[in-house]
């Protein structure tokens, strides 16, 4: 067997590349889901903060469902549902859709908190200068609210990255799934878990560091 | 000219303004005094359309503020307002605070807007703070920043709502001096204030508000003299002194 050193007796370089490629797929599905989830979540958060009673109740009940049903169940349900309905989709896309909605549900809470962190007096001052509703949102609420909740948003992004491991349950070949395949093949479950733990860490750490950096920049 | 006619304002069941009539001519300075809760701030909010009204009318240069066809954003460019809380935009420098609305509301170029902002900041004595964030300014400086920000829209009218009430006593003077300067330049202003000596100095007329009604209005000599027309005015002033 093509060995990668004594520590990984049963693991080859080919296996490591296999894991590396899977890690890239984890990043891909996470980034796409965080992107869509953030965009949708901000709109939902705005509806929660600014909508009338009916909008708020409707949106928050829907979000409650997505926040309380375990992600893995949502993934399997959605994936089977589209298959049964006759529109099977690649695991990447069904995974992305479910992860995006999950991310949106979390971001909506963060976005609402951000909007509510901007004092009504500040917004009145903006309006008194002739700014319209959208100008106030764009030039005052967005930057001021973002600074208030940016750390929470980073937290959401990190948890989506980690929870993307559950997409393995519907067969998408990301880091978690790759590790299961390798474990079956090599029987090196402990080493492989250590290795993918390291991979997740290497992906998360730069994000939280970048977050800290941006925060520091804003504080000065 | 600002004309307020038989203005009624309610917050739910609470009847805050009970039929106010007031007109302010170009170049005039009207100071509004009265106990807390008498509806002074509400009056200002109704004048620039930040609050809806239940009855009556507010006209600014003949344009009805609460008519649903009125473009409030356009109208507010002509009616500046400064609040008790200075409400500096925390994420922008002093210069950016002032330049923001000329740029986004009046669609000026960045350079044009910053020129105007600089001019206004010099006017209120903040020329050495252009690139400073509000968190590094004192309350008095932030309030002057708020005045410059409102003036940058080049309004014909200015509304001041107790702009010195939240300031430490030693900072009140610098802000009042800025207002005096504005009054001297001929700005049309309505100033809600607790600073009686300021009102006496700069006001053409002083209005005394009591429980949602304008109890008395007249020149400072009448209100602050020995015999204001209303007993309530007299009593209020006796308590303030
Ligand atoms: N947004 C609001 N909702 C309900 N009541 C309000 C609101 N704003 C002010 N009020 C009430 O209206 C009355 C007048 O308030 P205000 O105009 O702020 O008085 P002043 O400025 O003279 O102190 C007060 O009783 C106050 O509690
Ligand atoms: Mg008030």
Coordinates of C-alpha atoms and ligand atoms in Angstrom, one line a residue:
Chain A
X1 CA 0.0 0.0 0.0
X2 CA 1.1 3.6 -0.8
X3 CA 1.8 4.8 2.7
X4 CA 1.8 8.4 3.9
X5 CA 4.2 7.8 6.8
X6 CA 4.1 5.7 9.9
X7 CA 1.4 7.7 11.7
X8 CA -1.1 7.0 9.0
X9 CA -0.3 3.4 8.2
X10 CA -3.5 2.8 6.3
X11 CA -3.9 6.3 4.9
X12 CA -2.5 7.2 1.6
X13 CA -1.8 10.5 -0.1
X14 CA -4.7 9.7 -2.4
X15 CA -6.9 9.5 0.6
X16 CA -5.7 12.8 1.9
X17 CA -6.4 14.5 -1.4
X18 CA -9.8 12.8 -1.3
X19 CA -10.4 14.5 2.0
X20 CA -9.1 17.8 0.8
X21 CA -11.4 17.9 -2.2
X22 CA -14.3 17.0 0.2
X23 CA -13.3 19.9 2.4
X24 CA -13.5 22.2 -0.6
X25 CA -17.0 20.9 -1.2
X26 CA -17.9 21.6 2.4
X27 CA -16.7 25.2 1.9
X28 CA -18.6 25.5 -1.4
X29 CA -21.9 24.4 0.1
X30 CA -21.4 26.5 3.2
X31 CA -20.5 29.7 1.4
X32 CA -23.4 29.4 -1.1
X33 CA -25.8 28.6 1.8
X34 CA -24.5 31.4 4.0
X35 CA -24.8 33.8 1.1
X36 CA -28.4 33.0 0.2
X37 CA -29.3 32.5 3.9
X38 CA -28.0 35.9 4.8
X39 CA -29.8 37.7 2.0
X40 CA -33.1 35.9 2.8
X41 CA -32.5 36.2 6.5
X42 CA -32.0 40.0 6.3
X43 CA -35.3 40.4 4.4
X44 CA -37.1 38.2 7.0
X45 CA -35.5 40.1 9.8
X46 CA -36.7 43.4 8.4
X47 CA -40.2 41.9 8.1
X48 CA -40.0 40.9 11.8
X49 CA -38.8 44.3 12.8
X50 CA -40.9 46.5 10.6
X51 CA -43.9 44.5 9.5
X52 CA -47.3 44.7 10.9
X53 CA -48.6 42.2 13.5
X54 CA -49.8 39.7 10.9
X55 CA -46.5 39.7 9.0
X56 CA -44.6 39.4 12.3
X57 CA -46.7 36.5 13.6
X58 CA -46.6 34.7 10.2
X59 CA -42.9 35.0 9.7
X60 CA -41.9 34.2 13.3
X61 CA -44.1 31.0 13.3
X62 CA -42.6 29.8 10.1
X63 CA -39.1 30.5 11.4
X64 CA -39.9 28.7 14.7
X65 CA -40.6 25.5 12.7
X66 CA -37.2 25.7 10.9
X67 CA -35.4 26.5 14.1
X68 CA -37.0 23.7 16.1
X69 CA -36.9 20.7 13.7
X70 CA -33.5 19.2 13.7
X71 CA -31.5 20.0 10.6
X72 CA -30.9 16.4 9.7
X73 CA -34.6 15.7 9.6
X74 CA -35.2 18.7 7.5
X75 CA -32.5 17.6 5.1
X76 CA -33.9 14.0 4.7
X77 CA -37.5 15.2 4.5
X78 CA -36.8 17.8 1.8
X79 CA -34.6 15.4 -0.2
X80 CA -37.1 12.6 -0.1
X81 CA -40.0 15.0 -0.8
X82 CA -38.5 16.4 -4.0
X83 CA -37.7 12.8 -5.1
X84 CA -41.3 11.6 -4.4
X85 CA -42.7 14.7 -6.1
X86 CA -40.8 13.7 -9.2
X87 CA -38.2 16.5 -9.2
X88 CA -35.1 14.8 -7.7
X89 CA -32.2 17.2 -7.5
X90 CA -28.5 16.7 -6.9
X91 CA -27.6 16.4 -3.2
X92 CA -25.7 19.7 -3.5
X93 CA -28.8 21.7 -4.4
X94 CA -31.2 20.1 -2.0
X95 CA -28.6 20.4 0.7
X96 CA -28.0 24.1 -0.2
X97 CA -31.7 24.9 -0.1
X98 CA -32.2 23.3 3.3
X99 CA -29.0 24.8 4.7
X100 CA -29.9 28.3 3.3
X101 CA -33.3 28.2 4.9
X102 CA -31.8 27.1 8.2
X103 CA -29.2 29.9 7.9
X104 CA -31.9 32.4 7.0
X105 CA -33.9 31.5 10.1
X106 CA -30.9 32.2 12.3
X107 CA -29.9 35.3 10.4
X108 CA -33.5 36.7 10.6
X109 CA -33.1 36.9 14.4
X110 CA -29.7 38.5 14.1
X111 CA -31.0 41.0 11.5
X112 CA -34.0 41.9 13.6
X113 CA -31.8 42.5 16.6
X114 CA -29.6 44.7 14.4
X115 CA -32.5 46.8 13.2
X116 CA -33.8 47.2 16.7
X117 CA -30.4 48.2 18.0
X118 CA -30.7 51.4 16.0
X119 CA -32.5 53.9 18.2
X120 CA -35.7 55.4 16.9
X121 CA -34.3 58.8 17.7
X122 CA -31.4 58.3 15.3
X123 CA -33.8 57.3 12.6
X124 CA -36.0 60.3 13.2
X125 CA -33.0 62.5 12.9
X126 CA -32.2 60.9 9.5
X127 CA -35.7 61.4 8.4
X128 CA -35.7 65.0 9.6
X129 CA -32.8 65.6 7.2
X130 CA -35.0 64.6 4.3
X131 CA -33.9 61.0 4.0
X132 CA -36.6 58.7 2.8
X133 CA -37.4 55.3 4.4
X134 CA -35.0 53.4 2.2
X135 CA -32.3 55.9 2.5
X136 CA -32.6 55.7 6.3
X137 CA -32.3 51.9 6.0
X138 CA -29.4 52.0 3.6
X139 CA -27.3 54.8 5.2
X140 CA -28.2 54.6 8.9
X141 CA -29.9 51.4 9.9
X142 CA -27.7 49.1 7.8
X143 CA -24.2 50.3 8.9
X144 CA -25.2 51.0 12.6
X145 CA -27.1 47.8 13.0
X146 CA -24.5 45.7 11.2
X147 CA -21.8 46.9 13.6
X148 CA -24.1 45.9 16.5
X149 CA -24.7 42.4 15.4
X150 CA -21.7 41.5 13.2
X151 CA -20.3 39.1 15.9
X152 CA -23.6 37.3 16.1
X153 CA -23.6 36.9 12.3
X154 CA -20.1 35.5 12.3
X155 CA -21.4 33.0 14.9
X156 CA -24.2 32.0 12.6
X157 CA -21.8 31.6 9.6
X158 CA -19.6 29.3 11.7
X159 CA -22.5 27.2 12.9
X160 CA -23.7 26.8 9.3
X161 CA -20.2 25.7 8.3
X162 CA -20.1 23.1 11.0
X163 CA -23.7 21.9 10.5
X164 CA -23.1 21.5 6.8
X165 CA -21.6 18.1 8.0
X166 CA -25.2 16.9 8.2
X167 CA -25.6 17.2 4.5
X168 CA -23.7 13.9 4.4
X169 CA -26.9 12.3 5.4
X170 CA -28.4 12.9 1.9
X171 CA -25.3 11.7 0.2
X172 CA -23.4 14.9 -0.7
X173 CA -19.7 14.1 -0.7
X174 CA -18.4 16.7 1.7
X175 CA -15.9 16.4 4.4
X176 CA -18.1 14.3 6.8
X177 CA -19.2 11.9 4.1
X178 CA -15.7 11.5 2.8
X179 CA -14.5 10.6 6.3
X180 CA -17.1 7.9 6.6
X181 CA -16.1 6.4 3.3
X182 CA -12.5 6.5 4.3
X183 CA -13.2 5.0 7.7
X184 CA -15.0 2.1 6.1
X185 CA -12.1 1.6 3.7
X186 CA -9.2 2.0 6.1
X187 CA -10.6 1.2 9.6
X188 CA -8.6 4.3 10.9
X189 CA -11.6 6.0 12.4
X190 CA -9.8 7.8 15.2
X191 CA -7.1 9.3 13.0
X192 CA -9.6 10.3 10.4
X193 CA -11.8 12.0 12.9
X194 CA -8.8 13.9 14.2
X195 CA -7.9 14.9 10.7
X196 CA -11.4 16.2 9.7
X197 CA -11.6 18.0 13.1
X198 CA -8.5 19.7 12.0
X199 CA -9.9 20.5 8.6
X200 CA -13.0 22.1 10.2
X201 CA -10.8 24.1 12.5
X202 CA -8.7 25.3 9.7
X203 CA -11.8 26.5 7.9
X204 CA -13.5 28.2 10.9
X205 CA -10.5 29.8 12.4
X206 CA -9.8 32.3 9.6
X207 CA -13.4 33.3 9.6
X208 CA -13.5 34.1 13.3
X209 CA -10.2 35.9 13.0
X210 CA -11.4 37.9 10.1
X211 CA -14.5 38.8 12.1
X212 CA -12.4 40.0 15.0
X213 CA -10.3 42.1 12.7
X214 CA -13.3 43.8 11.1
X215 CA -14.8 44.5 14.5
X216 CA -11.6 46.1 15.8
X217 CA -11.5 48.2 12.7
X218 CA -15.0 49.5 13.3
X219 CA -14.3 50.2 17.0
X220 CA -11.5 52.6 16.3
Chain B
X1 CA -43.9 81.2 6.6
X2 CA -45.1 78.5 9.0
X3 CA -48.8 78.4 9.7
X4 CA -50.3 76.1 12.3
X5 CA -54.1 76.2 12.3
X6 CA -56.4 74.6 14.9
X7 CA -53.9 71.7 15.3
X8 CA -55.1 68.7 17.2
X9 CA -52.8 65.8 18.0
X10 CA -53.7 62.6 19.9
X11 CA -51.6 59.6 20.9
X12 CA -54.4 57.1 21.1
X13 CA -56.7 58.4 23.8
X14 CA -54.2 61.0 25.0
X15 CA -55.1 64.4 23.7
X16 CA -51.7 66.1 23.5
X17 CA -52.4 69.2 21.4
X18 CA -55.8 70.7 21.7
X19 CA -56.1 73.3 19.0
X20 CA -52.9 75.2 18.4
X21 CA -52.8 78.3 16.2
X22 CA -49.4 79.8 15.5
X23 CA -47.8 81.5 12.6
X24 CA -44.2 82.3 12.2
X25 CA -43.0 84.8 9.7
X26 CA -39.8 84.7 7.7
X27 CA -36.9 85.8 9.8
X28 CA -38.8 85.5 13.1
X29 CA -37.6 83.7 16.1
X30 CA -40.3 82.1 18.3
X31 CA -39.4 80.5 21.6
X32 CA -41.7 78.0 23.1
X33 CA -41.7 77.5 26.9
X34 CA -43.8 75.3 29.1
X35 CA -43.8 72.4 31.6
X36 CA -42.6 69.0 30.5
X37 CA -45.4 67.1 28.9
X38 CA -47.3 70.1 27.7
X39 CA -46.8 69.1 24.0
X40 CA -43.9 71.3 22.9
X41 CA -41.9 68.5 21.2
X42 CA -45.1 67.1 19.7
X43 CA -45.8 70.5 18.1
X44 CA -42.4 70.4 16.4
X45 CA -42.9 66.8 15.2
X46 CA -46.2 67.8 13.7
X47 CA -44.7 70.8 11.9
X48 CA -42.1 68.8 9.9
X49 CA -44.4 65.8 9.5
X50 CA -42.6 63.3 11.8
X51 CA -46.0 62.9 13.4
X52 CA -49.5 62.6 11.9
X53 CA -52.2 64.9 13.1
X54 CA -55.9 64.4 13.9
X55 CA -57.4 67.7 13.0
X56 CA -56.3 71.1 11.7
X57 CA -53.5 72.0 9.3
X58 CA -49.9 72.9 9.1
X59 CA -48.7 75.0 6.1
X60 CA -45.1 75.7 5.2
X61 CA -44.8 78.3 2.6
X62 CA -48.4 77.4 1.7
X63 CA -47.8 73.7 1.4
X64 CA -49.9 71.5 3.6
X65 CA -47.6 69.2 5.6
X66 CA -50.2 66.5 6.2
X67 CA -51.7 66.4 2.8
X68 CA -51.1 62.9 1.5
X69 CA -49.8 64.3 -1.8
X70 CA -47.1 66.3 -0.1
X71 CA -43.6 65.0 -0.6
X72 CA -42.4 65.0 3.0
X73 CA -38.8 64.2 2.2
X74 CA -38.6 67.3 0.0
X75 CA -40.4 69.4 2.5
X76 CA -38.1 68.4 5.3
X77 CA -35.1 69.5 3.4
X78 CA -36.5 73.0 3.9
X79 CA -37.3 72.5 7.6
X80 CA -34.2 71.5 9.7
X81 CA -34.6 70.0 13.1
X82 CA -32.3 69.5 16.0
X83 CA -33.3 67.3 18.9
X84 CA -32.6 67.2 22.6
X85 CA -30.5 64.1 22.0
X86 CA -27.9 65.0 19.4
X87 CA -28.3 61.8 17.5
X88 CA -24.9 61.9 15.7
X89 CA -24.5 59.1 13.2
X90 CA -21.9 57.0 15.1
X91 CA -20.4 55.3 12.1
X92 CA -19.5 58.5 10.3
X93 CA -16.9 61.2 11.0
X94 CA -18.1 64.8 11.8
X95 CA -17.5 65.7 8.1
X96 CA -19.4 62.7 6.9
X97 CA -22.2 63.2 9.3
X98 CA -22.8 66.6 7.8
X99 CA -22.1 65.6 4.2
X100 CA -24.4 62.6 4.2
X101 CA -27.7 64.1 3.5
X102 CA -26.5 66.7 0.9
X103 CA -25.0 63.7 -0.9
X104 CA -27.8 61.2 -0.7
X105 CA -30.8 63.4 -0.5
X106 CA -29.7 66.3 -2.7
X107 CA -27.6 63.9 -4.9
X108 CA -24.6 66.2 -4.7
X109 CA -21.2 64.9 -5.7
X110 CA -19.0 63.8 -2.8
X111 CA -16.7 66.8 -3.2
X112 CA -19.6 69.3 -3.4
X113 CA -21.2 67.8 -0.3
X114 CA -18.0 67.9 1.7
X115 CA -17.4 71.5 0.7
X116 CA -20.8 72.4 2.2
X117 CA -20.2 70.3 5.2
X118 CA -16.8 71.9 5.9
X119 CA -18.4 75.4 5.6
X120 CA -21.1 74.5 8.1
X121 CA -18.7 72.9 10.5
X122 CA -16.5 76.0 10.4
X123 CA -19.7 78.0 11.0
X124 CA -20.4 76.1 14.3
X125 CA -16.8 76.2 15.3
X126 CA -15.8 72.5 14.7
X127 CA -13.3 73.2 12.0
X128 CA -10.6 71.2 13.9
X129 CA -12.9 68.1 14.3
X130 CA -13.7 67.3 10.7
X131 CA -12.3 63.8 10.7
X132 CA -13.2 62.9 14.3
X133 CA -15.9 60.3 15.1
X134 CA -18.8 61.5 17.3
X135 CA -17.7 59.2 20.2
X136 CA -14.7 61.5 20.6
X137 CA -16.7 64.7 20.8
X138 CA -18.3 66.3 23.9
X139 CA -22.1 66.7 24.1
X140 CA -21.8 70.3 23.2
X141 CA -19.7 69.6 20.2
X142 CA -22.1 66.8 19.1
X143 CA -25.0 69.2 19.4
X144 CA -23.2 71.8 17.3
X145 CA -22.5 69.0 14.8
X146 CA -26.2 68.2 14.7
X147 CA -26.9 71.9 14.0
X148 CA -24.3 71.9 11.2
X149 CA -25.9 68.8 9.8
X150 CA -29.3 70.4 9.7
X151 CA -27.9 73.6 8.2
X152 CA -26.1 71.7 5.4
X153 CA -29.5 71.1 3.8
X154 CA -29.8 74.9 3.6
X155 CA -33.3 75.0 5.1
X156 CA -35.4 78.1 5.4
X157 CA -36.7 77.1 8.8
X158 CA -35.1 75.5 11.8
X159 CA -36.8 73.7 14.7
X160 CA -34.9 73.3 17.9
X161 CA -36.2 71.0 20.6
X162 CA -34.6 71.7 24.0
X163 CA -31.2 71.4 22.4
X164 CA -29.4 72.2 25.6
X165 CA -31.4 70.1 28.0
X166 CA -29.2 67.0 27.8
X167 CA -25.9 69.0 28.1
X168 CA -23.7 69.5 31.1
X169 CA -24.2 73.1 32.3
X170 CA -20.7 74.2 31.2
X171 CA -21.5 73.2 27.6
X172 CA -24.8 75.0 27.3
X173 CA -23.3 78.3 26.5
X174 CA -21.4 77.2 23.4
X175 CA -24.6 75.8 21.9
X176 CA -26.7 78.8 22.8
X177 CA -24.1 81.0 21.2
X178 CA -24.5 79.0 18.0
X179 CA -28.2 79.6 18.1
X180 CA -27.8 83.3 18.7
X181 CA -25.5 83.5 15.7
X182 CA -28.2 81.8 13.6
X183 CA -30.9 84.1 14.8
X184 CA -28.7 87.1 14.0
X185 CA -28.2 85.8 10.5
X186 CA -31.9 86.0 10.0
X187 CA -32.9 82.3 10.3
X188 CA -36.5 81.6 10.9
X189 CA -36.6 79.5 14.0
X190 CA -38.9 77.9 16.5
X191 CA -36.9 77.0 19.7
X192 CA -38.4 75.0 22.4
X193 CA -36.3 75.9 25.4
X194 CA -36.0 76.0 29.2
X195 CA -33.3 78.7 29.0
X196 CA -35.4 81.7 29.9
X197 CA -32.7 84.3 29.5
X198 CA -31.9 82.9 26.1
X199 CA -35.6 83.2 25.1
X200 CA -35.7 86.8 26.5
X201 CA -32.6 87.7 24.4
X202 CA -33.3 86.2 21.0
X203 CA -37.1 85.7 20.7
X204 CA -39.3 88.0 18.8
X205 CA -42.2 86.3 20.4
X206 CA -42.4 83.8 23.3
X207 CA -45.2 81.2 23.5
X208 CA -46.2 79.6 26.7
X209 CA -47.6 76.1 26.4
X210 CA -49.8 74.6 29.1
X211 CA -51.4 71.1 28.9
X212 CA -51.7 71.1 25.1
X213 CA -52.9 74.7 24.7
X214 CA -51.0 77.8 23.8
X215 CA -51.8 79.7 26.9
X216 CA -50.1 82.9 25.9
X217 CA -47.9 84.3 23.1
X218 CA -46.3 87.7 22.9
X219 CA -43.1 89.6 22.9
X220 CA -40.6 88.7 25.6
X221 CA -41.3 91.9 27.4
X222 CA -44.9 90.8 27.8
X223 CA -44.2 87.2 28.9
X224 CA -41.2 87.9 31.1
X225 CA -42.4 91.4 32.3
X226 CA -44.2 92.0 35.5
X227 CA -47.6 91.3 34.1
X228 CA -48.1 88.5 31.6
X229 CA -51.7 88.3 30.4
X230 CA -52.2 84.8 31.8
X231 CA -52.1 83.9 35.5
X232 CA -50.8 80.5 34.4
X233 CA -47.8 82.0 32.6
X234 CA -47.0 84.0 35.7
X235 CA -47.2 81.0 38.0
X236 CA -45.0 78.9 35.6
X237 CA -42.4 81.6 35.4
X238 CA -42.4 82.1 39.2
X239 CA -41.6 78.4 39.6
X240 CA -38.9 78.4 37.0
X241 CA -37.0 81.3 38.5
Ligands
LIG1 N1 -44.9 58.6 20.8 C1 -45.7 58.9 21.8 N2 -46.7 58.0 22.1 C2 -47.5 58.2 23.2 N3 -47.5 59.3 23.9 C3 -46.6 60.3 23.6 C4 -45.6 60.1 22.6 N4 -44.8 61.2 22.5 C5 -45.2 62.0 23.5 N5 -46.3 61.5 24.2 C6 -47.0 62.1 25.3 O1 -47.5 63.3 24.8 C7 -47.4 64.3 25.9 C8 -46.6 65.5 25.3 O2 -45.3 65.1 25.1 P1 -44.2 66.1 24.5 O3 -44.7 66.7 23.3 O4 -42.9 65.3 24.4 O5 -44.1 67.2 25.7 P2 -43.0 68.2 26.0 O6 -42.0 68.2 24.8 O7 -43.7 69.5 26.2 O8 -42.3 67.8 27.2 C9 -46.8 63.6 27.1 O9 -47.8 63.3 27.9 C10 -46.1 62.4 26.5 O10 -46.1 61.4 27.4
LIG2 MG1 -40.0 67.7 24.8

